GROMACS .gro file of C-alpha atoms in nm:
model
  132
    1LEU     CA    1  16.380   0.130   9.054
    2GLY     CA    2  16.031   0.009   9.001
    3ALA     CA    3  15.699   0.182   8.976
    4PRO     CA    4  15.571   0.360   9.287
    5LEU     CA    5  15.344   0.168   9.517
    6LEU     CA    6  14.986   0.206   9.409
    7ALA     CA    7  14.826   0.033   9.703
    8THR     CA    8  14.550   0.224   9.876
    9PRO     CA    9  14.615   0.283  10.247
   10ALA     CA   10  14.381   0.110  10.487
   11ALA     CA   11  14.086   0.319  10.600
   12ALA     CA   12  14.103   0.462  10.950
   13VAL     CA   13  13.898   0.263  11.196
   14ASP     CA   14  13.709   0.431  11.479
   15ALA     CA   15  13.781   0.306  11.826
   16PRO     CA   16  13.510   0.069  11.951
   17GLY     CA   17  13.228   0.284  12.078
   18GLY     CA   18  13.377   0.601  11.926
   19ILE     CA   19  13.384   0.930  12.115
   20GLY     CA   20  13.084   1.102  12.267
   21VAL     CA   21  12.993   1.372  12.517
   22VAL     CA   22  12.807   1.233  12.820
   23HIS     CA   23  12.776   1.569  13.003
   24ASP     CA   24  12.870   1.889  12.822
   25TRP     CA   25  13.082   2.166  12.978
   26GLN     CA   26  12.938   2.303  13.303
   27PRO     CA   27  13.096   2.564  13.532
   28LEU     CA   28  13.250   2.468  13.866
   29THR     CA   29  13.129   2.645  14.181
   30LEU     CA   30  13.436   2.811  14.332
   31ALA     CA   31  13.496   2.848  14.705
   32SER     CA   32  13.546   3.182  14.878
   33GLY     CA   33  13.897   3.315  14.814
   34VAL     CA   34  13.926   3.137  14.478
   35THR     CA   35  13.905   3.354  14.165
   36ALA     CA   36  13.830   3.224  13.818
   37ALA     CA   37  14.088   3.298  13.551
   38VAL     CA   38  13.978   3.450  13.220
   39ASP     CA   39  13.904   3.093  13.111
   40VAL     CA   40  13.638   3.005  13.369
   41PRO     CA   41  13.681   2.659  13.528
   42ALA     CA   42  13.443   2.400  13.385
   43VAL     CA   43  13.398   2.023  13.380
   44ARG     CA   44  13.251   1.765  13.145
   45VAL     CA   45  13.231   1.387  13.097
   46VAL     CA   46  13.324   1.224  12.767
   47LYS     CA   47  13.307   0.859  12.664
   48ILE     CA   48  13.603   0.731  12.461
   49ALA     CA   49  13.590   0.370  12.338
   50GLY     CA   50  13.334   0.286  12.606
   51THR     CA   51  13.523   0.445  12.898
   52ASP     CA   52  13.402   0.760  13.078
   53PHE     CA   53  13.657   1.036  13.142
   54LEU     CA   54  13.619   1.343  13.364
   55GLN     CA   55  13.778   1.644  13.195
   56MET     CA   56  13.832   1.998  13.320
   57ARG     CA   57  13.935   2.323  13.159
   58GLY     CA   58  14.001   2.679  13.269
   59GLY     CA   59  14.196   2.800  13.567
   60PHE     CA   60  14.186   2.981  13.898
   61THR     CA   61  14.398   3.195  14.128
   62GLY     CA   62  14.431   3.232  14.505
   63GLN     CA   63  14.679   3.191  14.791
   64PHE     CA   64  14.694   2.822  14.881
   65SER     CA   65  14.956   2.750  15.148
   66ALA     CA   66  14.803   2.414  15.242
   67ASP     CA   67  14.575   2.152  15.088
   68THR     CA   68  14.265   2.358  15.003
   69VAL     CA   69  13.907   2.295  14.891
   70ILE     CA   70  13.877   2.521  14.587
   71GLY     CA   71  13.517   2.447  14.493
   72SER     CA   72  13.260   2.189  14.400
   73MET     CA   73  13.125   2.000  14.103
   74PRO     CA   74  12.789   2.077  13.942
   75THR     CA   75  12.522   1.852  14.095
   76THR     CA   76  12.451   1.698  13.753
   77ILE     CA   77  12.798   1.538  13.739
   78THR     CA   78  12.898   1.284  14.003
   79VAL     CA   79  13.205   1.064  14.037
   80PRO     CA   80  13.186   0.699  14.155
   81LYS     CA   81  13.524   0.718  14.332
   82VAL     CA   82  13.786   0.977  14.423
   83VAL     CA   83  13.931   1.104  14.094
   84ARG     CA   84  14.266   1.283  14.071
   85ALA     CA   85  14.501   1.434  13.815
   86VAL     CA   86  14.817   1.643  13.808
   87CYS     CA   87  14.780   2.004  13.689
   88PRO     CA   88  15.024   2.288  13.614
   89ARG     CA   89  15.067   2.559  13.879
   90ASN     CA   90  15.292   2.860  13.934
   91ASN     CA   91  15.658   2.753  13.925
   92SER     CA   92  15.809   2.814  14.267
   93ALA     CA   93  16.142   2.664  14.377
   94GLY     CA   94  16.121   2.422  14.084
   95ILE     CA   95  15.778   2.287  14.179
   96ASN     CA   96  15.539   2.343  13.888
   97SER     CA   97  15.254   2.095  13.934
   98CYS     CA   98  14.995   2.004  14.194
   99ARG     CA   99  14.731   1.736  14.247
  100VAL     CA  100  14.366   1.824  14.193
  101GLU     CA  101  14.122   1.575  14.342
  102VAL     CA  102  13.744   1.536  14.306
  103HIS     CA  103  13.577   1.357  14.599
  104THR     CA  104  13.256   1.153  14.569
  105THR     CA  105  13.078   1.436  14.755
  106GLY     CA  106  13.167   1.673  14.469
  107ARG     CA  107  13.430   1.859  14.670
  108ILE     CA  108  13.736   1.965  14.464
  109THR     CA  109  14.069   1.998  14.648
  110VAL     CA  110  14.410   2.121  14.535
  111PHE     CA  111  14.707   1.954  14.706
  112GLY     CA  112  15.068   2.067  14.730
  113GLY     CA  113  15.075   2.422  14.862
  114THR     CA  114  15.286   2.496  15.172
  115THR     CA  115  15.368   2.809  15.371
  116ALA     CA  116  15.715   2.807  15.211
  117ASN     CA  117  15.579   2.738  14.861
  118ASP     CA  118  15.222   2.855  14.815
  119ILE     CA  119  15.019   2.793  14.504
  120THR     CA  120  14.896   3.116  14.340
  121TRP     CA  121  14.741   2.979  14.020
  122VAL     CA  122  14.639   2.646  13.867
  123THR     CA  123  14.530   2.561  13.514
  124LEU     CA  124  14.292   2.267  13.469
  125ASP     CA  125  14.332   2.225  13.093
  126SER     CA  126  14.532   1.902  13.132
  127TYR     CA  127  14.284   1.739  13.374
  128SER     CA  128  14.154   1.412  13.234
  129ALA     CA  129  14.084   1.109  13.452
  130VAL     CA  130  13.907   0.775  13.408
  131LEU     CA  131  13.582   0.751  13.604
  132ALA     CA  132  13.526   0.373  13.602
   0.00000   0.00000   0.00000
């Protein structure tokens, strides 16, 4: 056996452009019949390596037995195209996720509820989607 390696590890390199907050957390406006969870739904935009991402956090409850508009974006944050992500929901009959979509008008819709399998809660903490 020889002496241990004494080489110094390479320094970590930041991604080109680094990470920055474009728009800090702002609350969503919820539609009638939609109730904020303890962690109030909010949205922000971050830039990672030169790419803008829409991120959400928090959650909401309601009775969604069809595709439902659950609220709207703050007017200070707009999206250039329809943006969508998959989010956790109540587990019913083995279905435990739904699609949450932000339209260019700012409308936010949850997809996947049916009369046989309604959505009763959604958490937005995993929502992250490219804006460009």
